[in-house]
Tab-separated table of C-alpha atoms in Angstrom:
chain	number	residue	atom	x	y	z
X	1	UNK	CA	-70.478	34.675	-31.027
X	2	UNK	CA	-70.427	37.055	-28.608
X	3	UNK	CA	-73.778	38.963	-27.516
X	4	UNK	CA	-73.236	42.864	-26.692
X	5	UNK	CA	-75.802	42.479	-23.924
X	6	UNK	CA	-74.578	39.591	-22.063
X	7	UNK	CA	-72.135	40.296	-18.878
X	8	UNK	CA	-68.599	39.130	-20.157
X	9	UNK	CA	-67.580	35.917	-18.971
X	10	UNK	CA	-64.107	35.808	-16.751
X	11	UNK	CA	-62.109	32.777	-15.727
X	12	UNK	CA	-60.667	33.200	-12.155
X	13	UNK	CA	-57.119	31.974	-10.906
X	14	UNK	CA	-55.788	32.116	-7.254
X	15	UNK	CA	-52.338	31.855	-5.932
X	16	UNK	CA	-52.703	30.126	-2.883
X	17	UNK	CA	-49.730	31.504	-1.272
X	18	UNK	CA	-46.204	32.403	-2.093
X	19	UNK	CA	-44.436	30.047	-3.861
X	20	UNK	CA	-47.253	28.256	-5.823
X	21	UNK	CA	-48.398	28.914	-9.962
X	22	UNK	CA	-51.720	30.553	-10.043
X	23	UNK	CA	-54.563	27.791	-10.623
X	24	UNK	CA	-57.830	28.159	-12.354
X	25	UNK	CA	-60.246	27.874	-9.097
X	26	UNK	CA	-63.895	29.138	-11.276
X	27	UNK	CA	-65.572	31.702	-13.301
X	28	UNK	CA	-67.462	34.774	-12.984
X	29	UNK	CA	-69.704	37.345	-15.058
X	30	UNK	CA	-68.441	40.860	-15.022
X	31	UNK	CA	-68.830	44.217	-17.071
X	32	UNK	CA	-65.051	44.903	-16.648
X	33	UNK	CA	-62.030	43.783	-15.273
X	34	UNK	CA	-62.209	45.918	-11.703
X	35	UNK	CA	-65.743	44.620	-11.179
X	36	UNK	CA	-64.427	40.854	-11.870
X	37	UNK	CA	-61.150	41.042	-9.837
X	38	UNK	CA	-64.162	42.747	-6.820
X	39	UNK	CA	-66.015	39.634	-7.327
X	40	UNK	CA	-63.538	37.107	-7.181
X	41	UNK	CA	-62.493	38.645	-4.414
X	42	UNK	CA	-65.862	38.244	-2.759
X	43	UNK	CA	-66.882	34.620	-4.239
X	44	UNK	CA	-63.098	32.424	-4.259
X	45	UNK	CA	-61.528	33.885	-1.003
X	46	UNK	CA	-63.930	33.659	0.716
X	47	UNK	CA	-61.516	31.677	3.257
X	48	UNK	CA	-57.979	32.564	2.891
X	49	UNK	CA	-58.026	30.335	-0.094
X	50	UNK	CA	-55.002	32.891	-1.628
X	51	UNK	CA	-53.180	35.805	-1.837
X	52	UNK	CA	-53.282	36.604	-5.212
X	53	UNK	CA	-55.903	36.854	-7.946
X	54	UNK	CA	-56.239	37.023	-11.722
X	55	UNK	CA	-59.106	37.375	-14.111
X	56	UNK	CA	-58.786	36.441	-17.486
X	57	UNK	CA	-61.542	37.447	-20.209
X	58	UNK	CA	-62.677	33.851	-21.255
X	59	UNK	CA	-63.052	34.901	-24.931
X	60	UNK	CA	-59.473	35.676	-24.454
X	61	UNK	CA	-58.355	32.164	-23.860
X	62	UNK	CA	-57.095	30.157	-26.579
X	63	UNK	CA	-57.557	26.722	-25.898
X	64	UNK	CA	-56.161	23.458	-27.347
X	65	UNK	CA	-59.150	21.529	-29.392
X	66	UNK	CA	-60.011	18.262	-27.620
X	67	UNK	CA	-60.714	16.664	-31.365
X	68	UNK	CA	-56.754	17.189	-31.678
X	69	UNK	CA	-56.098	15.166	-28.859
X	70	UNK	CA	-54.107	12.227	-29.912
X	71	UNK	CA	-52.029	14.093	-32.702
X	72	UNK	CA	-51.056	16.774	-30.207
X	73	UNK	CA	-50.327	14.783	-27.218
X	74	UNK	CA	-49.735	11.393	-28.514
X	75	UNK	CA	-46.932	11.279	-29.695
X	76	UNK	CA	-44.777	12.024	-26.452
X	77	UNK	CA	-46.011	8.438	-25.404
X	78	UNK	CA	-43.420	6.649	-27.374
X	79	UNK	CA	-40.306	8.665	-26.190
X	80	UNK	CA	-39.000	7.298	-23.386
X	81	UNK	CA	-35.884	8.863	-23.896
X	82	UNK	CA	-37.018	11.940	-22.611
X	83	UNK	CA	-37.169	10.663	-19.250
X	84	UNK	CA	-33.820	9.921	-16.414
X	85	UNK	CA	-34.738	6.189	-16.060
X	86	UNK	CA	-34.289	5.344	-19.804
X	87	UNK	CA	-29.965	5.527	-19.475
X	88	UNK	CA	-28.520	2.678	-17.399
X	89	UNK	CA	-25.905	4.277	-15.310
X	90	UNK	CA	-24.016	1.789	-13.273
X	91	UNK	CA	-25.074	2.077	-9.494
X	92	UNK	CA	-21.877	2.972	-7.924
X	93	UNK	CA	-22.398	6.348	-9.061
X	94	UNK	CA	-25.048	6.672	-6.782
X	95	UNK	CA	-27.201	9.904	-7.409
X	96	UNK	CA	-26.861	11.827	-10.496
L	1	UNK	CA	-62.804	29.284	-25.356
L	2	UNK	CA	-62.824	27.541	-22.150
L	3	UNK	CA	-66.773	27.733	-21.779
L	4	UNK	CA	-68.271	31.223	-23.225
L	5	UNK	CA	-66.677	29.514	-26.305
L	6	UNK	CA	-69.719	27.132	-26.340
L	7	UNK	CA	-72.578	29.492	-25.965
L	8	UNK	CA	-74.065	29.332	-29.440
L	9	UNK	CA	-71.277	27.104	-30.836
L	10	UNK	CA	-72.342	23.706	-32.279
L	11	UNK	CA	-72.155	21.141	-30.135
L	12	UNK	CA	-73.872	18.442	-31.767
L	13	UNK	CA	-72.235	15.183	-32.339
L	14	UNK	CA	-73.015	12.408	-35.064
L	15	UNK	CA	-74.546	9.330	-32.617
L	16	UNK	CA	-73.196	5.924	-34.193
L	17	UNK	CA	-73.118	3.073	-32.060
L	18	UNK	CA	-69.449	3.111	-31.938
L	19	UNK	CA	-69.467	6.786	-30.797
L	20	UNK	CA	-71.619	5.940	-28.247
L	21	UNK	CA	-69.633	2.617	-27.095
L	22	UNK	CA	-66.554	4.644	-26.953
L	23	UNK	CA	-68.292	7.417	-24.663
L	24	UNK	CA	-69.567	4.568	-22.249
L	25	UNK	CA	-65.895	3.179	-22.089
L	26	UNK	CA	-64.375	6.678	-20.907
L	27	UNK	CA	-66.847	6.851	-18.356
L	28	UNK	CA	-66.306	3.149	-17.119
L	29	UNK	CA	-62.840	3.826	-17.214
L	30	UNK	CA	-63.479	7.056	-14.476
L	31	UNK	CA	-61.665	8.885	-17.470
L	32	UNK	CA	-63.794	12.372	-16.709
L	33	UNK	CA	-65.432	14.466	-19.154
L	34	UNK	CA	-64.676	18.341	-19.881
L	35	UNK	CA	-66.384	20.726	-21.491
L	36	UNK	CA	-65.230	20.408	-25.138
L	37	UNK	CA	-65.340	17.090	-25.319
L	38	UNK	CA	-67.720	15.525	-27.781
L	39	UNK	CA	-71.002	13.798	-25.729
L	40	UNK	CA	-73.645	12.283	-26.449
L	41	UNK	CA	-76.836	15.223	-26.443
L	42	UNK	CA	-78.669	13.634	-24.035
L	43	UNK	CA	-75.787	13.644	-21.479
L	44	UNK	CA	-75.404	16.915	-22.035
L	45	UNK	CA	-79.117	17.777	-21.666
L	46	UNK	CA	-79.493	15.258	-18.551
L	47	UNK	CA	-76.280	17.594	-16.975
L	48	UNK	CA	-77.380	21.429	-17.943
L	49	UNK	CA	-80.801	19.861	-16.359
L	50	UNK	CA	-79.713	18.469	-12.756
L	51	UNK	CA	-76.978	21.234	-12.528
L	52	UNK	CA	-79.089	24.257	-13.610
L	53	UNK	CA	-81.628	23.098	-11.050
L	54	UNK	CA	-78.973	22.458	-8.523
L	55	UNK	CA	-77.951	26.367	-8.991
L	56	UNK	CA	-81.490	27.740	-8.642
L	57	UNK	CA	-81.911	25.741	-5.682
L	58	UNK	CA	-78.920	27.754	-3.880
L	59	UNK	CA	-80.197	30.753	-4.621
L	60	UNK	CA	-83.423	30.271	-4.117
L	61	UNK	CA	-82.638	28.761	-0.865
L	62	UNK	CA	-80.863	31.763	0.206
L	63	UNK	CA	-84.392	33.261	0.626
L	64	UNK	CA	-86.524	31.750	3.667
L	65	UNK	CA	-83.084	31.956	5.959
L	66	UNK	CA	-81.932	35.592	4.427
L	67	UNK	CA	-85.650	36.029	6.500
L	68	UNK	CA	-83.997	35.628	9.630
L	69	UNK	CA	-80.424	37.167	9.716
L	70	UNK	CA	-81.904	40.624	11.018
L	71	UNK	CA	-83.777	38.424	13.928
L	72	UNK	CA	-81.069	36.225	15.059
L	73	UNK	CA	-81.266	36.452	18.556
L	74	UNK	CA	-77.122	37.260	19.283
L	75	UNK	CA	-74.225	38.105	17.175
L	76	UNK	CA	-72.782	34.801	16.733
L	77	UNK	CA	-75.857	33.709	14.730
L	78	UNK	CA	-76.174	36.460	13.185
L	79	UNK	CA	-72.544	36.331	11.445
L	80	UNK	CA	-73.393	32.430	10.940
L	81	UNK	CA	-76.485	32.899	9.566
L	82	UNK	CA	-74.835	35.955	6.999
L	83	UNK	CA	-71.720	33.642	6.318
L	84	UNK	CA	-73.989	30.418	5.444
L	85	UNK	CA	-76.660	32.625	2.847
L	86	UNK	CA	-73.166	34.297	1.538
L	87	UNK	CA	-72.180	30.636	0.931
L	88	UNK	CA	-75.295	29.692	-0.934
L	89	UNK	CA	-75.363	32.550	-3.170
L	90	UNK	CA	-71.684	31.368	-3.660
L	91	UNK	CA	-72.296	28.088	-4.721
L	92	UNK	CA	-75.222	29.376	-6.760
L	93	UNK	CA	-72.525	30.959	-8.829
L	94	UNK	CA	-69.978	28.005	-9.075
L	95	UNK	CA	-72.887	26.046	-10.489
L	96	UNK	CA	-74.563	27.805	-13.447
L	97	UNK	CA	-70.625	28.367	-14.350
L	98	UNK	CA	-69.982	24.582	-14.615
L	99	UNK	CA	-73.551	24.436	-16.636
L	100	UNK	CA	-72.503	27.513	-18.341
L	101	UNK	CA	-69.807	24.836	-19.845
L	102	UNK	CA	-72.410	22.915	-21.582
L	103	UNK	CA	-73.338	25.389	-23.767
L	104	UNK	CA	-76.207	27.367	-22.300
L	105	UNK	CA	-76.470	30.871	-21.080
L	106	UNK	CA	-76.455	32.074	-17.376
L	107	UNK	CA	-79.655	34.462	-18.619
L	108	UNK	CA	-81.202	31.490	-19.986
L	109	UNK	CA	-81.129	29.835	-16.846
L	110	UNK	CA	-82.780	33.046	-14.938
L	111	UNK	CA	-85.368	33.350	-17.343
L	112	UNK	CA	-86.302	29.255	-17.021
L	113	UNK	CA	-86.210	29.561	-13.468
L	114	UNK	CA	-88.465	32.800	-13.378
L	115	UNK	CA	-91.317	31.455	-15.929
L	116	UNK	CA	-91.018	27.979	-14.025
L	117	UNK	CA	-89.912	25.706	-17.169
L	118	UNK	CA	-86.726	24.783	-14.277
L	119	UNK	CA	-87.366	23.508	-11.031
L	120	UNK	CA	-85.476	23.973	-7.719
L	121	UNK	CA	-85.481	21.571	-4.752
L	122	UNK	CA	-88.989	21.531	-3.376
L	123	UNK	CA	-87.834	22.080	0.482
L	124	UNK	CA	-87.915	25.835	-0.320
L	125	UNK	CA	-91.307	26.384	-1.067
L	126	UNK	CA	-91.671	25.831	2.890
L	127	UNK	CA	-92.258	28.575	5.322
L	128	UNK	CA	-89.628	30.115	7.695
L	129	UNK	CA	-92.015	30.991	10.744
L	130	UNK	CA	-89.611	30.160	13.898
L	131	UNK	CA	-86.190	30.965	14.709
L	132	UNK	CA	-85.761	27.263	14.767
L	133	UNK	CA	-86.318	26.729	11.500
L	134	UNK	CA	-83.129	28.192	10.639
L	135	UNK	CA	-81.800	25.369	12.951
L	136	UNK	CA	-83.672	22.790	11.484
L	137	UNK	CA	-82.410	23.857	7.728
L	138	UNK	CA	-78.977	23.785	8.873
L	139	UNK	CA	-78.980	20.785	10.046
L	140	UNK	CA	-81.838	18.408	7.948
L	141	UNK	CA	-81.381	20.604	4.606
L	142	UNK	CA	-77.990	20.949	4.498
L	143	UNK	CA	-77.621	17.220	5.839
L	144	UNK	CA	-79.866	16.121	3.628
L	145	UNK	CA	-78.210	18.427	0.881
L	146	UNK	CA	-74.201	17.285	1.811
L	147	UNK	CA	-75.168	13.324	1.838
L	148	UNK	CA	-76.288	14.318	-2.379
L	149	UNK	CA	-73.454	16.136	-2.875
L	150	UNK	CA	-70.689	14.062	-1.412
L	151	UNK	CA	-70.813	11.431	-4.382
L	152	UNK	CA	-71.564	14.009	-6.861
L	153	UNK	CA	-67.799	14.964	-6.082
L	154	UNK	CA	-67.389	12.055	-8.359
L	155	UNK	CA	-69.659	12.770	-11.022
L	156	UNK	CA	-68.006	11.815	-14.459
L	157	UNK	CA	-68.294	15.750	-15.778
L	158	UNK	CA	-65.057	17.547	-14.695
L	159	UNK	CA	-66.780	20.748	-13.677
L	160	UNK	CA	-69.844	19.353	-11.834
L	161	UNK	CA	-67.554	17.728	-10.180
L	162	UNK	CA	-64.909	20.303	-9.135
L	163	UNK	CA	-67.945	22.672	-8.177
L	164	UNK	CA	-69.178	19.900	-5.355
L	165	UNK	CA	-65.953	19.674	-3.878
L	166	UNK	CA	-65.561	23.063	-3.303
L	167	UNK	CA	-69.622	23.321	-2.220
L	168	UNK	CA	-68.707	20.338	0.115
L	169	UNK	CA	-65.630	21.877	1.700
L	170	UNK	CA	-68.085	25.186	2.595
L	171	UNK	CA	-70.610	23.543	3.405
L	172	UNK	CA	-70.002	21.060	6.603
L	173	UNK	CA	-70.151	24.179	8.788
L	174	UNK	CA	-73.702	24.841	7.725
L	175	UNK	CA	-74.791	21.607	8.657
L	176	UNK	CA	-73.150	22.073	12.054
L	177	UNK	CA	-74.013	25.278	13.127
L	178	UNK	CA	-77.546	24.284	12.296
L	179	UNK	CA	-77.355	21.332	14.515
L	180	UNK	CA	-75.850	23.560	17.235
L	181	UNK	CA	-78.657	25.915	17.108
L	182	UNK	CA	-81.124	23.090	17.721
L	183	UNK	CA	-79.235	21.794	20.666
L	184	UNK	CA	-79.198	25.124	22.501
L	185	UNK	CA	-82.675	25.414	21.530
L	186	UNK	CA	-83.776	21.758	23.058
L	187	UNK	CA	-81.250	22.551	26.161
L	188	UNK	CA	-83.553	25.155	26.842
L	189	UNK	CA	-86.827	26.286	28.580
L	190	UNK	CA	-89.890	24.915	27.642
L	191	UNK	CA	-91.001	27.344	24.714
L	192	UNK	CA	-87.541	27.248	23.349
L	193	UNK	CA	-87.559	23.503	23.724
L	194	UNK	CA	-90.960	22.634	21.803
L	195	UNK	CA	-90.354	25.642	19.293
L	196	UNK	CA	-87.176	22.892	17.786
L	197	UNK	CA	-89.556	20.045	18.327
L	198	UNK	CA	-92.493	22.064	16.094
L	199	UNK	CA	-89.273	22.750	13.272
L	200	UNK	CA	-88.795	19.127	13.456
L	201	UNK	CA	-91.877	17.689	12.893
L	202	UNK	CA	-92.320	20.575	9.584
L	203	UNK	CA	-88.993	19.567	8.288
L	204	UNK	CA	-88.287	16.364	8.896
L	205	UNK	CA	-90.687	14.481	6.138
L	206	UNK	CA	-90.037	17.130	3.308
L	207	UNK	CA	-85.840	16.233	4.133
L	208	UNK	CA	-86.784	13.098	3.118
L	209	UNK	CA	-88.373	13.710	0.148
L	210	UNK	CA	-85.569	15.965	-0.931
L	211	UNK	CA	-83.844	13.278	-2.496
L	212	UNK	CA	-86.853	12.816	-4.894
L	213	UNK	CA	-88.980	10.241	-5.643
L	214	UNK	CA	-88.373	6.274	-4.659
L	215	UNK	CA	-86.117	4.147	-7.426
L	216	UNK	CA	-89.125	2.584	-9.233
L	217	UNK	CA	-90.834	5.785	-10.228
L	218	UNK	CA	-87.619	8.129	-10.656
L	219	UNK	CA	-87.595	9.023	-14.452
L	220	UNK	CA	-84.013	9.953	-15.095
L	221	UNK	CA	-82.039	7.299	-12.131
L	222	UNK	CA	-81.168	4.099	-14.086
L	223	UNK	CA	-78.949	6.416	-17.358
L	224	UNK	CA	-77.753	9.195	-15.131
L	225	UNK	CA	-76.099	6.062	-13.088
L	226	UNK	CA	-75.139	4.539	-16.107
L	227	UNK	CA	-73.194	7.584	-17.157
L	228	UNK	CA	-71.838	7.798	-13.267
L	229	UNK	CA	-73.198	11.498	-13.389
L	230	UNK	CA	-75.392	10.224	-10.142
L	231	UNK	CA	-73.322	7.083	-7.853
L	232	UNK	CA	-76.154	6.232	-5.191
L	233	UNK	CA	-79.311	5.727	-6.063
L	234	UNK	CA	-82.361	8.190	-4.297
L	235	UNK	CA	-83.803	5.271	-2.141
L	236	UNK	CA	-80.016	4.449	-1.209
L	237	UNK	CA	-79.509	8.073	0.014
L	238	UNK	CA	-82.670	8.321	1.430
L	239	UNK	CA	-81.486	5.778	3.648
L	240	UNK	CA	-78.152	7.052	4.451
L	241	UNK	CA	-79.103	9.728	5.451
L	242	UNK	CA	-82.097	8.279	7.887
L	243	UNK	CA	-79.455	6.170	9.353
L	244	UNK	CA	-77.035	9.201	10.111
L	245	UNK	CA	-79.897	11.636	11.372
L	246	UNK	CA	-82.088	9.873	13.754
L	247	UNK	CA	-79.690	9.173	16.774
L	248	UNK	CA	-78.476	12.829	15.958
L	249	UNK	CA	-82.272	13.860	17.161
L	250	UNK	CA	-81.752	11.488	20.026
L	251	UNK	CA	-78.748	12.605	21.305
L	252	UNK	CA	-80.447	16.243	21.932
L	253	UNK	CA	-83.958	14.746	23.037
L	254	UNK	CA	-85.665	15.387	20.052
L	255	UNK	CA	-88.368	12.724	18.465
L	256	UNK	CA	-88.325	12.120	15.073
L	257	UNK	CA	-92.458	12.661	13.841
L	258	UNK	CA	-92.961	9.072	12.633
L	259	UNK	CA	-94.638	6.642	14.660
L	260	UNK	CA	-93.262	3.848	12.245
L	261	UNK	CA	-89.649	5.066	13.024
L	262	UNK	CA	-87.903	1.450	14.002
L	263	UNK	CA	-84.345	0.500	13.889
L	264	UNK	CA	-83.893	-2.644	11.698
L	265	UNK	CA	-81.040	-5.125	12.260
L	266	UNK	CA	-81.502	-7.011	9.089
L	267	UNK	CA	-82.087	-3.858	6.797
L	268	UNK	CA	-79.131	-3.860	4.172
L	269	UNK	CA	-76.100	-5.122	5.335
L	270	UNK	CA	-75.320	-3.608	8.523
L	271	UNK	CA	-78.908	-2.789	9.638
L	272	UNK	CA	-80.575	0.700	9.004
L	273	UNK	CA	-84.255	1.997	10.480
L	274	UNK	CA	-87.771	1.205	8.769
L	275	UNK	CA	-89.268	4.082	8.672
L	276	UNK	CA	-93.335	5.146	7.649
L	277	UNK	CA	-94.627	5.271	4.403
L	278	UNK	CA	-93.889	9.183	2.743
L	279	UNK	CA	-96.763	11.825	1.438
L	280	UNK	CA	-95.507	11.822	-2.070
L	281	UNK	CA	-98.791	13.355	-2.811
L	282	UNK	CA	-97.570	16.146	-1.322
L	283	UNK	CA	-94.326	15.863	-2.746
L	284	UNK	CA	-95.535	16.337	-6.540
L	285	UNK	CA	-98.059	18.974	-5.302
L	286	UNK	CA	-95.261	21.341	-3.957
L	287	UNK	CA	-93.264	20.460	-7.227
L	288	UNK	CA	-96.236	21.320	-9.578
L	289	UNK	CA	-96.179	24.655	-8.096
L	290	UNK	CA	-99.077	24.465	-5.036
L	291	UNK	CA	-96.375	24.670	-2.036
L	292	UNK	CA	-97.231	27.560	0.427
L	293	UNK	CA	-94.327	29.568	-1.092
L	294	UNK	CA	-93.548	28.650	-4.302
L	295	UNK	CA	-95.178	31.904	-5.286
L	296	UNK	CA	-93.052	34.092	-2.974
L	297	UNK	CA	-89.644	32.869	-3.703
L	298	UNK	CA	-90.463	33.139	-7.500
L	299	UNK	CA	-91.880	36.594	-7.159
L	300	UNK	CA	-88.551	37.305	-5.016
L	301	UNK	CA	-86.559	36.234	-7.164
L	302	UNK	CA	-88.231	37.855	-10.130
L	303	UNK	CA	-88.256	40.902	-8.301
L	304	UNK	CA	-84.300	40.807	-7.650
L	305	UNK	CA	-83.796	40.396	-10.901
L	306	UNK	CA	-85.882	42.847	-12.489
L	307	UNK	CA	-84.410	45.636	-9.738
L	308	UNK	CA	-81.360	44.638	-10.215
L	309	UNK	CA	-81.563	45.385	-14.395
L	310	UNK	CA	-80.383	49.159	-14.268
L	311	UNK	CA	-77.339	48.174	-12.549
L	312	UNK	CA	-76.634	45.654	-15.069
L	313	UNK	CA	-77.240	47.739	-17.771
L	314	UNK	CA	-75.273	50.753	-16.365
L	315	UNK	CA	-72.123	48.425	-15.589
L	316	UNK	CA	-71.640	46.941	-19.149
L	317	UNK	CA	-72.655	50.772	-20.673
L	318	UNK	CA	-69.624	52.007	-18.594
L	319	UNK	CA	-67.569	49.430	-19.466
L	320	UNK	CA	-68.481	49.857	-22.994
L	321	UNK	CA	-67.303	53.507	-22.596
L	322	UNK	CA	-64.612	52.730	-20.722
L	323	UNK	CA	-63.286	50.600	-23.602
L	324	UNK	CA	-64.101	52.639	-25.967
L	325	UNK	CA	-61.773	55.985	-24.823
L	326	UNK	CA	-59.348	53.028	-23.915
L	327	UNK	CA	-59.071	51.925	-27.872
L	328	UNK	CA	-59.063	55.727	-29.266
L	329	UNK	CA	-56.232	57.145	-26.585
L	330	UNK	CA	-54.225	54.184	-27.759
């Protein structure tokens, strides 16, 4: 699938500052990893938008299938149990 | 395989009625759609279309003002004027990724742009002769461009979407400092003064055009609204943007070049201006190819490209190498 002669394809994710996860802000074409971190550098910072970049090869992404959808996700639907407000705790306790 | 993953890949889907029913209901519910996601083709053809020729037209449209950034008459412009074409080329780039999603290559789209099977907005096959012009851009262009763009922030396709937003966020100051430069310009002496009325009366019909032809002969309106891919229709921001630009001209004594030019109180709901009838004539001339500079951009662009192919070649052959001692060191 993937062509010699086409520039490799890299997905770009910016830390906007301390304190916050790295989030997937674009992509990019690049021959290697210096000339994408140079370019998104140039393109997705343009205005203090973070302090910290990574590049990711997109062929090196492995990514959930969309068509597996319902049986992946699904079936945390139905467990409420997972969440605080499912126990009754009397209210005197206040905060827990 | 978040979109390289597609290039090649098969992305057709079996088209039963009950597909297609269940496709419509995502999209009424605003549920958006990403790349991976099964669609119907011509959605996906209808998107890699308007998106592809959204990209070309940033980067095309980075050539008549590029013209000017070694004239601009002080500094200020000048880092404006290099900050705004930065920006195009910018959003050039945000939007063949986000077609790149649907399955079709970023070299695909350069070659259909350079042997003119994919359009780009018509406005740039207009000259650049006056330092106003870069003004008048700014301000009619990029208005012109922002009041398009603002709804497409809501366009039912996840990445078309995010791309706009970000486009939108860079892009108010190009409008601005456009509409500042006509100001000083009309504050001015005399020349300075009648060289913005001159950009004016060049720029001001084919700004209206730009949001293509009127609702009963636009080919693609009525399913690309059906699909919420486009909100307004081309009339409706036609309008809107009419509405929003002609007391801007007033405000800096500037007269809009139509005689027919009339505010309305019974237009719509809350009144909007009549306004003369538009050359479309001219319109489908300059999109056929037989604008003054559809030749020049193209051959600009072609000659980028082709100048450009060495250093292309020489990155990925050094990365190759690179790789290469990497994987027998190790």
């Amino acid at each position: 699938m993937t062509d010699s002669s086409l520039m490799p394809l890299w997905e770009v994710f910016i830390r906007p500052r301390n304190g916050l996860n790295h989030k997937h802000v674009g992509s990019l074409h690049a021959a290697d990893a210096k000339m994408a971190m140079q370019a998104a550098r140039d393109v997705y910072t343009r205005r203090e938008e973070g302090n910290s970049i990574w590049v990711v090869r997109a062929s090196d992404i492995v990514a959930s299938n969309p068509e597996n959808s319902d049986e992946n996700f699904d079936p945390a639907a139905d467990k409420v149990y997972r969440h605080p407000s499912f126990y009754d705790i009397p209210d005197e306790v206040g905060h827990m | 395989m978040y979109s390289q993953g597609l290039i090649g890949a098969n992305t057709e889907t079996e088209e039963t009625q009950e597909f297609l029913d269940a496709f419509q209901a995502r999209i009424d519910a605003e549920i958006k759609i990403e790349p991976n996601d099964p669609m119907p083709a011509a959605y996906r053809k209808t998107l890699i279309r308007m998106i592809g020729q959204h990209a070309h037209s940033e980067i095309v449209g980075m050539l008549p003002e590029g013209n000017w950034i070694t004239r601009a008459p002080t500094l200020r412009r000048k880092v404006a004027l290099l900050a705004k074409v930065q920006d195009e080329g910018g959003h050039g780039l945000y939007l063949y990724s986000a077609a790149e999603t649907l399955g079709v290559s970023r070299e695909q789209m350069t070659e259909e742009l350079l042997n003119g099977t994919a359009k780009y907005s018509s406005i740039f096959n207009y000259p650049t002769p006056t330092w106003a012009d870069i003004g008048a851009i700014g301000w009619l262009v990029d208005g012109a461009a922002i009041m398009n763009q603002v709804p497409l922030c809501r366009c039912s396709y996840g990445p078309y979407a995010r791309a706009m937003i970000r486009v939108c966020k860079e892009e108010s100051f190009h409008q601005r400092q456009g509409y500042e430069l006509m100001k000083t310009l009309a504050e001015g002496n005399d020349d300075q003064k009648h060289m913005a009325q001159d950009a004016l009366n060049r720029w001001w019909w084919p700004s209206i055009m730009m949001f293509g032809p009127s609702d009963t002969d636009s080919q693609h309106s009525d399913q690309s609204m059906k699909w919420k891919i486009k909100r307004f229709t081309n009339d409706e921001l036609r309008q809107k943007f009419i509405d929003a630009t002609v007391p801007q001209a007033e405000l800096i004594g500037l007269t809009m070049p139509d005689p027919d030019l009339k505010w309305n109180e019974t237009k719509n709901d809350n009144g909007g201006y009549d306004f003369g009838k538009i050359d479309w004539d001219e319109f489908w001339k300059v999109v056929k190819g037989h604008g003054m500079m559809n030749k020049d951009r193209i051959r600009a662009r072609k000659k980028a490209w082709d100048d450009g192919a060495w250093v292309r070649e020489a990155a990925l052959a050094y990365a190759k190498k690179n790789e290469k001692q990497h994987s027998e060191a190790a």
